[in-house]
Amino acid sequence: MKLFIKHTFKIFLLTAFLLTAINAAKAQTARLQFENLKYLEDRARDVVEVNIDGKILKLAKRVLVKVKDKDAKIVGEAIKDLEGIYVRVYRFENANEFSSNDVESIRSQLQTPGWEKLANVRSKKNNQKIDVYTMFEGDVMSGVAVLISEDRSVALVNVIGPIDIELLTELGGKLNIPNIDIEVSEGKNENDKE
Amino acid sequence: MSESGIVQNLFFPARRSKEASSPAKNKLKEEAMLVERVCAGDRSAFDEFYNKLSPMVHGIVLARVPRDEVDDIVQDVFISAYEKLHTLRDKNAVNAWIARIARNRAVEFYRRNKPTVELSENLSHNGTAKNEAKEILDAIRTMPETYKETLVLRLVEGMTGPEIAELTGLKHESVRVNLHRGMKMLRKKLGIKKRQV
Amino acid sequence: MKEDYLWDKTGSDSEIEKLESTLKTYRLKDTSPPIIPVVEFETEIATPAKSNWLMRPAFAAFGCLVIAAVSLILLNNLREPEQAIAAAEDTNPIESKIESKNPAPVKIVSSKEEILHTQEKPLKITKASFSTQLKKRRQLARKQQLRAQKISYKKVMKSRAKPKLTKSKKNVVRLTKEEKEAYDQLLKALAITGSQMKIVREGIKGERVNSAEKDGR
């Protein structure tokens, strides 16, 4: 009897561990690796790099909660389960300063299991190529990847976690979403609790 | 650090700025930079953007639309430009792009409003100079698009030919031809009006 | 030379110069750019909550003072007739030095009842009644003064209690530098992501239009 209980407990622990590992692996794969884009960075005239995750994302979400504004609430709702946003934009002086192989490392990551192709657009105008991929955990979106390449630019957006794409598209361009006054203090906030 | 400084550092952390081979290239880069800053929400960049391009937009609209409506339309053009600036692919072509918006707005104005007769601004006897100005502007407005725009930018806004070429994106030769032919046409029209009087 | 002036303002051309000066009236005046929705990070903030919180007890205390003052005055008022009566009961009426407007003879007030029911015709002036009236007038004036002060104080407190608004009614938020930078970065990331998604949407729309056209053929 004791042996039986021991074995059952071991099997239970193993299953739990495996499930956690699988989940962790899934969460990791939603994040694209941008390390192999160094050569694009070296050749580009302008580089835009934005990484929002972890502490920065938490702080930013906190600000949106603090602000009593309708638009801020909408944005806050849209990104409440967001885990990270990673953006890379490379602009080149001349056309064809990079080849499709240079972004292949990103495309190959999007071919791995888990990623599903949502949209694929090819246009002769500016030699534009648009790829949109999503990753789902059951019914919940766990990641979005957008890759737009043209003659003189490459743009990569990787969103980890569920996000309302439609809302995000509407927000594009309206940078200053909530209309607020902010006082900046030197030290920590009274309510700042880690 | 100012807000625009934070924006610049954020947007171009790994910028490899190659030495410009000509002042023209420098200007192009500056324009693209300015547009990036405006897209990022930098208020001072938008003010700079407005101050730089408002004479051109004003001239383009004035060449087409009654004077009373010009200021509103100019403001409208810039608000519209601000909202859509992020969609502009080639940031260096922002001047031509905004000029196009201004022309479209002027056309829209006539679609929405019935044409009205523009009253003389000054009905008193002392308004001869203003009446003369109105006559000249009316004469310019009856000309073909390319001539009237160039003439308004030159004679009303006080820009030189090279400035007009730079702002509108036209070639120097085209602007020169427009100015020359436009002036010739204007002289004819004004000559005829004087004879009628 | 004329052509040069028309092109780049070198040299001179009287005709063109005249046109320029005539048409200058239509030139763009110095206008300010349109107001675009921007986040203004202001360092000045209004603190209405704090001021309200501090002022309430102060106002309550002042109210109590006023009530105490008024009740003191009223008490004084009640005591005055008694004093006047006591003075009147004194056998030596004191002649008033103050001349009344009414030249009627001074009537010596000798009884309580007469003091309490004193009529103004003819004017009965005794030291006691005069001082009573004077006190009454002073009390009335003081009451009025206090009332006026109370009203003006109320007005001041009301106006102070209102938060100082900037151009438009905005929320005021206090953030640390870290929070502000994180917020900045998030908005920028969302803006870039949103604009890229718009490009995607336009690209997809374009594709649909093309395929619709092809199907139409």
mmCIF file with all atom_site columns, C-alpha atoms in Angstrom, chain A residues 2-160:
data_model
loop_
_atom_site.group_PDB
_atom_site.id
_atom_site.type_symbol
_atom_site.label_atom_id
_atom_site.label_alt_id
_atom_site.label_comp_id
_atom_site.label_asym_id
_atom_site.label_entity_id
_atom_site.label_seq_id
_atom_site.pdbx_PDB_ins_code
_atom_site.Cartn_x
_atom_site.Cartn_y
_atom_site.Cartn_z
_atom_site.occupancy
_atom_site.B_iso_or_equiv
_atom_site.pdbx_formal_charge
_atom_site.auth_seq_id
_atom_site.auth_comp_id
_atom_site.auth_asym_id
_atom_site.auth_atom_id
_atom_site.pdbx_PDB_model_num
ATOM 1   C CA . LYS A 1 2   ? 2.761   2.403  0.975   1.00 0.00 ? 2   LYS A CA 1
ATOM 2   C CA . LEU A 1 3   ? 4.694   1.535  -2.145  1.00 0.00 ? 3   LEU A CA 1
ATOM 3   C CA . PHE A 1 4   ? 1.612   2.178  -4.223  1.00 0.00 ? 4   PHE A CA 1
ATOM 4   C CA . ILE A 1 5   ? 1.102   5.614  -2.670  1.00 0.00 ? 5   ILE A CA 1
ATOM 5   C CA . LYS A 1 6   ? 4.786   6.436  -3.215  1.00 0.00 ? 6   LYS A CA 1
ATOM 6   C CA . HIS A 1 7   ? 4.665   5.479  -6.854  1.00 0.00 ? 7   HIS A CA 1
ATOM 7   C CA . THR A 1 8   ? 1.446   7.410  -7.448  1.00 0.00 ? 8   THR A CA 1
ATOM 8   C CA . PHE A 1 9   ? 2.946   10.461 -5.837  1.00 0.00 ? 9   PHE A CA 1
ATOM 9   C CA . LYS A 1 10  ? 6.066   10.161 -7.995  1.00 0.00 ? 10  LYS A CA 1
ATOM 10  C CA . ILE A 1 11  ? 3.987   9.845  -11.155 1.00 0.00 ? 11  ILE A CA 1
ATOM 11  C CA . PHE A 1 12  ? 1.942   12.869 -10.130 1.00 0.00 ? 12  PHE A CA 1
ATOM 12  C CA . LEU A 1 13  ? 5.089   14.956 -9.551  1.00 0.00 ? 13  LEU A CA 1
ATOM 13  C CA . LEU A 1 14  ? 6.553   13.872 -12.854 1.00 0.00 ? 14  LEU A CA 1
ATOM 14  C CA . THR A 1 15  ? 3.363   14.770 -14.719 1.00 0.00 ? 15  THR A CA 1
ATOM 15  C CA . ALA A 1 16  ? 3.200   18.146 -13.041 1.00 0.00 ? 16  ALA A CA 1
ATOM 16  C CA . PHE A 1 17  ? 6.819   18.789 -13.889 1.00 0.00 ? 17  PHE A CA 1
ATOM 17  C CA . LEU A 1 18  ? 6.302   17.767 -17.506 1.00 0.00 ? 18  LEU A CA 1
ATOM 18  C CA . LEU A 1 19  ? 3.250   19.976 -17.868 1.00 0.00 ? 19  LEU A CA 1
ATOM 19  C CA . THR A 1 20  ? 5.108   22.937 -16.409 1.00 0.00 ? 20  THR A CA 1
ATOM 20  C CA . ALA A 1 21  ? 8.006   22.299 -18.712 1.00 0.00 ? 21  ALA A CA 1
ATOM 21  C CA . ILE A 1 22  ? 5.699   22.101 -21.713 1.00 0.00 ? 22  ILE A CA 1
ATOM 22  C CA . ASN A 1 23  ? 3.968   25.321 -20.722 1.00 0.00 ? 23  ASN A CA 1
ATOM 23  C CA . ALA A 1 24  ? 7.259   27.057 -20.154 1.00 0.00 ? 24  ALA A CA 1
ATOM 24  C CA . ALA A 1 25  ? 8.505   25.843 -23.509 1.00 0.00 ? 25  ALA A CA 1
ATOM 25  C CA . LYS A 1 26  ? 5.341   27.102 -25.179 1.00 0.00 ? 26  LYS A CA 1
ATOM 26  C CA . ALA A 1 27  ? 5.687   30.501 -23.561 1.00 0.00 ? 27  ALA A CA 1
ATOM 27  C CA . GLN A 1 28  ? 9.306   30.690 -24.680 1.00 0.00 ? 28  GLN A CA 1
ATOM 28  C CA . THR A 1 29  ? 8.578   29.894 -28.288 1.00 0.00 ? 29  THR A CA 1
ATOM 29  C CA . ALA A 1 30  ? 6.144   32.783 -28.573 1.00 0.00 ? 30  ALA A CA 1
ATOM 30  C CA . ARG A 1 31  ? 9.174   35.010 -28.145 1.00 0.00 ? 31  ARG A CA 1
ATOM 31  C CA . LEU A 1 32  ? 11.281  35.412 -31.244 1.00 0.00 ? 32  LEU A CA 1
ATOM 32  C CA . GLN A 1 33  ? 15.053  35.603 -31.050 1.00 0.00 ? 33  GLN A CA 1
ATOM 33  C CA . PHE A 1 34  ? 16.452  38.738 -32.584 1.00 0.00 ? 34  PHE A CA 1
ATOM 34  C CA . GLU A 1 35  ? 20.103  38.018 -31.877 1.00 0.00 ? 35  GLU A CA 1
ATOM 35  C CA . ASN A 1 36  ? 20.798  36.968 -35.464 1.00 0.00 ? 36  ASN A CA 1
ATOM 36  C CA . LEU A 1 37  ? 19.829  40.370 -36.796 1.00 0.00 ? 37  LEU A CA 1
ATOM 37  C CA . LYS A 1 38  ? 23.109  42.031 -35.909 1.00 0.00 ? 38  LYS A CA 1
ATOM 38  C CA . TYR A 1 39  ? 24.126  42.205 -39.548 1.00 0.00 ? 39  TYR A CA 1
ATOM 39  C CA . LEU A 1 40  ? 20.924  44.087 -40.393 1.00 0.00 ? 40  LEU A CA 1
ATOM 40  C CA . GLU A 1 41  ? 21.661  46.505 -37.594 1.00 0.00 ? 41  GLU A CA 1
ATOM 41  C CA . ASP A 1 42  ? 25.169  47.076 -38.884 1.00 0.00 ? 42  ASP A CA 1
ATOM 42  C CA . ARG A 1 43  ? 24.023  47.857 -42.392 1.00 0.00 ? 43  ARG A CA 1
ATOM 43  C CA . ALA A 1 44  ? 20.924  49.902 -41.542 1.00 0.00 ? 44  ALA A CA 1
ATOM 44  C CA . ARG A 1 45  ? 20.862  53.671 -41.610 1.00 0.00 ? 45  ARG A CA 1
ATOM 45  C CA . ASP A 1 46  ? 18.299  53.882 -38.827 1.00 0.00 ? 46  ASP A CA 1
ATOM 46  C CA . VAL A 1 47  ? 17.469  51.318 -36.189 1.00 0.00 ? 47  VAL A CA 1
ATOM 47  C CA . VAL A 1 48  ? 14.499  51.325 -33.865 1.00 0.00 ? 48  VAL A CA 1
ATOM 48  C CA . GLU A 1 49  ? 14.584  48.898 -30.975 1.00 0.00 ? 49  GLU A CA 1
ATOM 49  C CA . VAL A 1 50  ? 11.898  48.670 -28.318 1.00 0.00 ? 50  VAL A CA 1
ATOM 50  C CA . ASN A 1 51  ? 11.696  45.997 -25.610 1.00 0.00 ? 51  ASN A CA 1
ATOM 51  C CA . ILE A 1 52  ? 8.842   46.152 -23.152 1.00 0.00 ? 52  ILE A CA 1
ATOM 52  C CA . ASP A 1 53  ? 8.542   43.330 -20.676 1.00 0.00 ? 53  ASP A CA 1
ATOM 53  C CA . GLY A 1 54  ? 9.031   42.456 -17.076 1.00 0.00 ? 54  GLY A CA 1
ATOM 54  C CA . LYS A 1 55  ? 9.353   45.370 -14.730 1.00 0.00 ? 55  LYS A CA 1
ATOM 55  C CA . ILE A 1 56  ? 8.903   48.058 -17.377 1.00 0.00 ? 56  ILE A CA 1
ATOM 56  C CA . LEU A 1 57  ? 5.646   46.536 -18.546 1.00 0.00 ? 57  LEU A CA 1
ATOM 57  C CA . LYS A 1 58  ? 4.394   46.206 -14.984 1.00 0.00 ? 58  LYS A CA 1
ATOM 58  C CA . LEU A 1 59  ? 5.211   49.835 -14.253 1.00 0.00 ? 59  LEU A CA 1
ATOM 59  C CA . ALA A 1 60  ? 3.521   50.987 -17.431 1.00 0.00 ? 60  ALA A CA 1
ATOM 60  C CA . LYS A 1 61  ? 0.398   48.933 -16.682 1.00 0.00 ? 61  LYS A CA 1
ATOM 61  C CA . ARG A 1 62  ? 0.324   50.464 -13.224 1.00 0.00 ? 62  ARG A CA 1
ATOM 62  C CA . VAL A 1 63  ? 0.343   53.938 -14.726 1.00 0.00 ? 63  VAL A CA 1
ATOM 63  C CA . LEU A 1 64  ? -2.591  53.067 -16.952 1.00 0.00 ? 64  LEU A CA 1
ATOM 64  C CA . VAL A 1 65  ? -4.509  51.854 -13.928 1.00 0.00 ? 65  VAL A CA 1
ATOM 65  C CA . LYS A 1 66  ? -3.711  55.058 -12.028 1.00 0.00 ? 66  LYS A CA 1
ATOM 66  C CA . VAL A 1 67  ? -4.954  57.273 -14.798 1.00 0.00 ? 67  VAL A CA 1
ATOM 67  C CA . LYS A 1 68  ? -8.669  57.882 -14.636 1.00 0.00 ? 68  LYS A CA 1
ATOM 68  C CA . ASP A 1 69  ? -9.269  58.268 -18.328 1.00 0.00 ? 69  ASP A CA 1
ATOM 69  C CA . LYS A 1 70  ? -11.554 56.397 -20.671 1.00 0.00 ? 70  LYS A CA 1
ATOM 70  C CA . ASP A 1 71  ? -8.884  55.825 -23.321 1.00 0.00 ? 71  ASP A CA 1
ATOM 71  C CA . ALA A 1 72  ? -6.344  54.718 -20.762 1.00 0.00 ? 72  ALA A CA 1
ATOM 72  C CA . LYS A 1 73  ? -8.856  52.187 -19.468 1.00 0.00 ? 73  LYS A CA 1
ATOM 73  C CA . ILE A 1 74  ? -9.390  50.840 -22.956 1.00 0.00 ? 74  ILE A CA 1
ATOM 74  C CA . VAL A 1 75  ? -5.657  50.503 -23.515 1.00 0.00 ? 75  VAL A CA 1
ATOM 75  C CA . GLY A 1 76  ? -5.224  48.995 -20.083 1.00 0.00 ? 76  GLY A CA 1
ATOM 76  C CA . GLU A 1 77  ? -7.911  46.419 -20.826 1.00 0.00 ? 77  GLU A CA 1
ATOM 77  C CA . ALA A 1 78  ? -6.351  45.600 -24.179 1.00 0.00 ? 78  ALA A CA 1
ATOM 78  C CA . ILE A 1 79  ? -2.940  44.883 -22.665 1.00 0.00 ? 79  ILE A CA 1
ATOM 79  C CA . LYS A 1 80  ? -3.852  43.564 -19.238 1.00 0.00 ? 80  LYS A CA 1
ATOM 80  C CA . ASP A 1 81  ? -2.583  40.039 -19.965 1.00 0.00 ? 81  ASP A CA 1
ATOM 81  C CA . LEU A 1 82  ? 0.273   41.168 -22.143 1.00 0.00 ? 82  LEU A CA 1
ATOM 82  C CA . GLU A 1 83  ? 3.668   39.760 -21.245 1.00 0.00 ? 83  GLU A CA 1
ATOM 83  C CA . GLY A 1 84  ? 5.919   41.620 -23.632 1.00 0.00 ? 84  GLY A CA 1
ATOM 84  C CA . ILE A 1 85  ? 6.292   43.659 -26.814 1.00 0.00 ? 85  ILE A CA 1
ATOM 85  C CA . TYR A 1 86  ? 9.457   43.581 -28.871 1.00 0.00 ? 86  TYR A CA 1
ATOM 86  C CA . VAL A 1 87  ? 9.917   45.815 -31.887 1.00 0.00 ? 87  VAL A CA 1
ATOM 87  C CA . ARG A 1 88  ? 12.730  46.080 -34.383 1.00 0.00 ? 88  ARG A CA 1
ATOM 88  C CA . VAL A 1 89  ? 12.671  48.453 -37.351 1.00 0.00 ? 89  VAL A CA 1
ATOM 89  C CA . TYR A 1 90  ? 15.604  48.762 -39.727 1.00 0.00 ? 90  TYR A CA 1
ATOM 90  C CA . ARG A 1 91  ? 15.724  51.407 -42.434 1.00 0.00 ? 91  ARG A CA 1
ATOM 91  C CA . PHE A 1 92  ? 18.322  51.390 -45.176 1.00 0.00 ? 92  PHE A CA 1
ATOM 92  C CA . GLU A 1 93  ? 19.778  54.139 -47.269 1.00 0.00 ? 93  GLU A CA 1
ATOM 93  C CA . ASN A 1 94  ? 19.265  52.373 -50.575 1.00 0.00 ? 94  ASN A CA 1
ATOM 94  C CA . ALA A 1 95  ? 17.033  49.678 -51.899 1.00 0.00 ? 95  ALA A CA 1
ATOM 95  C CA . ASN A 1 96  ? 18.170  46.065 -51.724 1.00 0.00 ? 96  ASN A CA 1
ATOM 96  C CA . GLU A 1 97  ? 20.836  46.587 -49.103 1.00 0.00 ? 97  GLU A CA 1
ATOM 97  C CA . PHE A 1 98  ? 19.651  43.393 -47.542 1.00 0.00 ? 98  PHE A CA 1
ATOM 98  C CA . SER A 1 99  ? 18.435  40.123 -48.955 1.00 0.00 ? 99  SER A CA 1
ATOM 99  C CA . SER A 1 100 ? 15.512  37.895 -48.052 1.00 0.00 ? 100 SER A CA 1
ATOM 100 C CA . ASN A 1 101 ? 17.991  35.451 -46.558 1.00 0.00 ? 101 ASN A CA 1
ATOM 101 C CA . ASP A 1 102 ? 18.850  38.022 -43.910 1.00 0.00 ? 102 ASP A CA 1
ATOM 102 C CA . VAL A 1 103 ? 15.370  37.779 -42.444 1.00 0.00 ? 103 VAL A CA 1
ATOM 103 C CA . GLU A 1 104 ? 15.247  34.036 -42.982 1.00 0.00 ? 104 GLU A CA 1
ATOM 104 C CA . SER A 1 105 ? 16.364  33.415 -39.398 1.00 0.00 ? 105 SER A CA 1
ATOM 105 C CA . ILE A 1 106 ? 13.145  35.056 -38.253 1.00 0.00 ? 106 ILE A CA 1
ATOM 106 C CA . ARG A 1 107 ? 10.997  33.268 -40.813 1.00 0.00 ? 107 ARG A CA 1
ATOM 107 C CA . SER A 1 108 ? 12.470  29.932 -39.826 1.00 0.00 ? 108 SER A CA 1
ATOM 108 C CA . GLN A 1 109 ? 11.470  30.564 -36.212 1.00 0.00 ? 109 GLN A CA 1
ATOM 109 C CA . LEU A 1 110 ? 7.935   31.174 -37.409 1.00 0.00 ? 110 LEU A CA 1
ATOM 110 C CA . GLN A 1 111 ? 7.896   27.792 -39.143 1.00 0.00 ? 111 GLN A CA 1
ATOM 111 C CA . THR A 1 112 ? 8.255   25.923 -35.838 1.00 0.00 ? 112 THR A CA 1
ATOM 112 C CA . PRO A 1 113 ? 5.238   24.131 -34.378 1.00 0.00 ? 113 PRO A CA 1
ATOM 113 C CA . GLY A 1 114 ? 2.943   26.415 -32.503 1.00 0.00 ? 114 GLY A CA 1
ATOM 114 C CA . TRP A 1 115 ? 3.002   29.286 -34.947 1.00 0.00 ? 115 TRP A CA 1
ATOM 115 C CA . GLU A 1 116 ? 0.085   29.533 -37.336 1.00 0.00 ? 116 GLU A CA 1
ATOM 116 C CA . LYS A 1 117 ? 0.100   31.718 -40.398 1.00 0.00 ? 117 LYS A CA 1
ATOM 117 C CA . LEU A 1 118 ? -2.611  34.365 -40.158 1.00 0.00 ? 118 LEU A CA 1
ATOM 118 C CA . ALA A 1 119 ? -1.797  36.456 -43.223 1.00 0.00 ? 119 ALA A CA 1
ATOM 119 C CA . ASN A 1 120 ? 0.671   36.452 -46.033 1.00 0.00 ? 120 ASN A CA 1
ATOM 120 C CA . VAL A 1 121 ? 0.742   39.395 -48.462 1.00 0.00 ? 121 VAL A CA 1
ATOM 121 C CA . ARG A 1 122 ? 3.115   39.968 -51.334 1.00 0.00 ? 122 ARG A CA 1
ATOM 122 C CA . SER A 1 123 ? 3.056   43.177 -53.292 1.00 0.00 ? 123 SER A CA 1
ATOM 123 C CA . LYS A 1 124 ? 5.203   44.312 -56.152 1.00 0.00 ? 124 LYS A CA 1
ATOM 124 C CA . LYS A 1 125 ? 4.982   47.872 -54.891 1.00 0.00 ? 125 LYS A CA 1
ATOM 125 C CA . ASN A 1 126 ? 8.242   48.427 -53.027 1.00 0.00 ? 126 ASN A CA 1
ATOM 126 C CA . ASN A 1 127 ? 8.691   44.676 -53.114 1.00 0.00 ? 127 ASN A CA 1
ATOM 127 C CA . GLN A 1 128 ? 6.570   44.473 -49.979 1.00 0.00 ? 128 GLN A CA 1
ATOM 128 C CA . LYS A 1 129 ? 6.236   41.218 -48.072 1.00 0.00 ? 129 LYS A CA 1
ATOM 129 C CA . ILE A 1 130 ? 3.959   40.952 -45.067 1.00 0.00 ? 130 ILE A CA 1
ATOM 130 C CA . ASP A 1 131 ? 3.791   37.901 -42.800 1.00 0.00 ? 131 ASP A CA 1
ATOM 131 C CA . VAL A 1 132 ? 1.585   37.667 -39.764 1.00 0.00 ? 132 VAL A CA 1
ATOM 132 C CA . TYR A 1 133 ? 1.726   34.660 -37.463 1.00 0.00 ? 133 TYR A CA 1
ATOM 133 C CA . THR A 1 134 ? -0.123  33.850 -34.270 1.00 0.00 ? 134 THR A CA 1
ATOM 134 C CA . MET A 1 135 ? 0.345   31.314 -31.528 1.00 0.00 ? 135 MET A CA 1
ATOM 135 C CA . PHE A 1 136 ? -2.487  29.945 -29.436 1.00 0.00 ? 136 PHE A CA 1
ATOM 136 C CA . GLU A 1 137 ? -2.691  28.036 -26.202 1.00 0.00 ? 137 GLU A CA 1
ATOM 137 C CA . GLY A 1 138 ? -6.056  26.442 -26.573 1.00 0.00 ? 138 GLY A CA 1
ATOM 138 C CA . ASP A 1 139 ? -8.376  29.304 -27.310 1.00 0.00 ? 139 ASP A CA 1
ATOM 139 C CA . VAL A 1 140 ? -6.156  31.963 -25.862 1.00 0.00 ? 140 VAL A CA 1
ATOM 140 C CA . MET A 1 141 ? -3.677  33.814 -28.020 1.00 0.00 ? 141 MET A CA 1
ATOM 141 C CA . SER A 1 142 ? -0.204  33.572 -26.583 1.00 0.00 ? 142 SER A CA 1
ATOM 142 C CA . GLY A 1 143 ? 1.743   35.480 -29.203 1.00 0.00 ? 143 GLY A CA 1
ATOM 143 C CA . VAL A 1 144 ? 1.723   37.485 -32.422 1.00 0.00 ? 144 VAL A CA 1
ATOM 144 C CA . ALA A 1 145 ? 4.573   38.001 -34.846 1.00 0.00 ? 145 ALA A CA 1
ATOM 145 C CA . VAL A 1 146 ? 4.534   40.492 -37.697 1.00 0.00 ? 146 VAL A CA 1
ATOM 146 C CA . LEU A 1 147 ? 7.251   40.695 -40.278 1.00 0.00 ? 147 LEU A CA 1
ATOM 147 C CA . ILE A 1 148 ? 7.106   43.428 -42.928 1.00 0.00 ? 148 ILE A CA 1
ATOM 148 C CA . SER A 1 149 ? 9.916   43.803 -45.392 1.00 0.00 ? 149 SER A CA 1
ATOM 149 C CA . GLU A 1 150 ? 10.180  46.272 -48.231 1.00 0.00 ? 150 GLU A CA 1
ATOM 150 C CA . ASP A 1 151 ? 12.924  47.543 -50.478 1.00 0.00 ? 151 ASP A CA 1
ATOM 151 C CA . ARG A 1 152 ? 14.387  49.801 -47.861 1.00 0.00 ? 152 ARG A CA 1
ATOM 152 C CA . SER A 1 153 ? 13.054  48.647 -44.562 1.00 0.00 ? 153 SER A CA 1
ATOM 153 C CA . VAL A 1 154 ? 12.425  45.674 -42.376 1.00 0.00 ? 154 VAL A CA 1
ATOM 154 C CA . ALA A 1 155 ? 10.009  45.797 -39.475 1.00 0.00 ? 155 ALA A CA 1
ATOM 155 C CA . LEU A 1 156 ? 9.526   43.080 -36.853 1.00 0.00 ? 156 LEU A CA 1
ATOM 156 C CA . VAL A 1 157 ? 6.938   43.115 -34.121 1.00 0.00 ? 157 VAL A CA 1
ATOM 157 C CA . ASN A 1 158 ? 6.645   40.335 -31.571 1.00 0.00 ? 158 ASN A CA 1
ATOM 158 C CA . VAL A 1 159 ? 3.859   40.492 -29.009 1.00 0.00 ? 159 VAL A CA 1
ATOM 159 C CA . ILE A 1 160 ? 3.818   37.945 -26.173 1.00 0.00 ? 160 ILE A CA 1
#
